[in-house]
Amino acid sequence: MNESHHHLTLQPGELRLADLRAVWAAHVPLSLAPEAWAAVEASCALVQKITAKGDPAYGINTGFGILAKAHIPNDQLATLQRNLILSHAVGTGELIADNIVRLIVLTKIGSLARGYSGVRPLIIETLIALYNAGIMPAIPSQGSVGASGDLAPLAHMTLAMLGVGPVRYRGELMEASAALQAAGIEPVTLAAKEGLALINGTQVSTALALHGLFMAERLLEAGMVAGSLSVDAARGSDAPFDARIHAVRGQPGQIAAAHIYRELVKGSAIRASHLVGDERVQDPYSLRCQPQVMGAAMDLIANAGRTLLIESNAVTDNPLLFPDDGAIVSGGNFHAEPVAFAADTLALAIAEIGALSERRIALLIDANLSGLPAFLVKEPGLNSGFMIAHVTAAALASENKSLAHPASVDSLPTSANQEDHVSMATFAARRLDQMAHNTAVIVGIELLAAAQGIEFHRPLTSSDHLEHVHAQLRSRVAPYDADRFFAPDIEAARKMVVEGELSASIKELFTVLHP
């Protein structure tokens, strides 16, 4: 990719996580590097050569899956490819969000442009035109088992190129034919191999997992900020963040996390006020072990990011063409096991960020542990304060425990037992969105609780970093002086977490998370 995110020039195989984040966050115009077209043309020419020769080649002039023994004559190859798309477009459920659809289309373009899939340049040009026009195929989120590729959802993506089915365009759901006409894009007639190349591949599960990855990054940052604020609210110690502790263990995420915690709490007058004469020897684990837990989550997130970046650049359809020696080879790159494993580990990280945050909320509202007024309100009894906000956090943390169950260990055979082991990567990745929103609410409630706790220590102040975060929150949510309709406050805090606002002013502390 080029260095600017006002426009992306796609060099196949060279996408960076920063490019993928940019496309996830906003609609960035796209073009393909001019030098990439030669490889596309070479693989297309090989398909045409095989077709002209007439020897059976899977996916080019045969049926699909267990029907591969059926030879299809040349005059029916276009019908074969169209039938493939129509019959495979069997998705159901809510439509995938536009920012994730952008990642699907981008990574599909990048995969086809590597030059091993045998599609004509026209196919890639049409996908780029759809993307740049903001025509987002309406892709149902359910119906893929994450092997043989994301067949059903990618078939729905491909329908848009044919001018069939619904798309989202300019904020409206409309027929693809009308959107293509409005944008001046000609529907395509698929040639040999092209339908299969478009629907084989892991782009949907990968895009859903990338969404989970980017949400997890924001949750990690927000959880560390809220957790640091809770340390001061509970008058906890910063001694557990001492670099020497973490150096002798050697876990890289833990070392990086401890550094961030030290920087976040540095210079706190609240901390200085109880350095001498505090009878407490050790804080509860939810305060003391934050570098160990969040550092481990950081390592999992980084590892998932490496896997998903490789997959975002990968060629994952089947069969693959190798123009250098004229080979056409059937394999199984469409099996999304790496994505399923990455998504399952992201689920663990997202669940644990929320679980640790929920424990800190429980600590803050308990006067015996925190030393703060019960339920963080001035007149407990008359006011319930944060009592039931904590119940919401507990409910969502419990939901996440169930959702964190690994999807990758499940498999149901499909296609008359030809496809007898599958990855379930698409669900593994899809459930990350719900988990991320659950954790965002928990961290948002902690942010509100910790901000409330800080105010009970006035006129003492927290660190400069944390006072800035406190001011950001208070610009949106007033202090909780007495019981009021609480849900809007929680929603405002949740949005700050989800949109990355908590760390926006201190991004330099989190550069380790953004390779």
Short mmCIF file of N, CA, C and O in Angstrom, two decimals, residues 39 42-43 46 115-116 321-327:
data_model
loop_
_atom_site.label_atom_id
_atom_site.label_comp_id
_atom_site.label_asym_id
_atom_site.label_seq_id
_atom_site.Cartn_x
_atom_site.Cartn_y
_atom_site.Cartn_z
N ALA A 39 0.41 -10.31 -13.74
CA ALA A 39 0.19 -11.63 -13.13
C ALA A 39 -1.26 -12.06 -13.29
O ALA A 39 -1.55 -13.24 -13.52
N ALA A 42 -1.71 -13.28 -16.85
CA ALA A 42 -1.04 -14.56 -17.09
C ALA A 42 -1.90 -15.73 -16.60
O ALA A 42 -2.03 -16.75 -17.28
N SER A 43 -2.50 -15.60 -15.41
CA SER A 43 -3.32 -16.71 -14.90
C SER A 43 -4.62 -16.83 -15.67
O SER A 43 -5.13 -17.93 -15.89
N LEU A 46 -3.98 -18.76 -18.79
CA LEU A 46 -3.84 -20.20 -18.53
C LEU A 46 -5.22 -20.87 -18.48
O LEU A 46 -5.41 -21.97 -19.01
N GLY A 115 -2.65 -13.23 -8.78
CA GLY A 115 -2.41 -13.87 -10.07
C GLY A 115 -2.36 -15.38 -10.04
O GLY A 115 -1.68 -16.00 -10.88
N TYR A 116 -3.08 -16.00 -9.09
CA TYR A 116 -3.12 -17.47 -9.03
C TYR A 116 -4.55 -17.99 -9.17
O TYR A 116 -4.78 -19.20 -9.00
N LEU A 321 -3.75 -21.70 -9.95
CA LEU A 321 -3.04 -21.80 -11.23
C LEU A 321 -1.64 -21.22 -11.08
O LEU A 321 -1.46 -20.17 -10.46
N PHE A 322 -0.66 -21.91 -11.65
CA PHE A 322 0.72 -21.48 -11.57
C PHE A 322 1.24 -21.30 -13.00
O PHE A 322 1.75 -22.26 -13.62
N PRO A 323 1.10 -20.08 -13.53
CA PRO A 323 1.41 -19.84 -14.95
C PRO A 323 2.85 -20.16 -15.33
O PRO A 323 3.13 -20.48 -16.48
N ASP A 324 3.79 -20.10 -14.38
CA ASP A 324 5.19 -20.35 -14.72
C ASP A 324 5.39 -21.72 -15.35
O ASP A 324 6.20 -21.88 -16.27
N ASP A 325 4.66 -22.74 -14.83
CA ASP A 325 4.82 -24.07 -15.43
C ASP A 325 3.50 -24.63 -15.95
O ASP A 325 3.42 -25.81 -16.32
N GLY A 326 2.44 -23.79 -15.97
CA GLY A 326 1.16 -24.22 -16.52
C GLY A 326 0.37 -25.16 -15.64
O GLY A 326 -0.60 -25.78 -16.09
N ALA A 327 0.76 -25.29 -14.36
CA ALA A 327 0.09 -26.25 -13.47
C ALA A 327 -1.21 -25.67 -12.92
O ALA A 327 -1.32 -24.47 -12.68
#
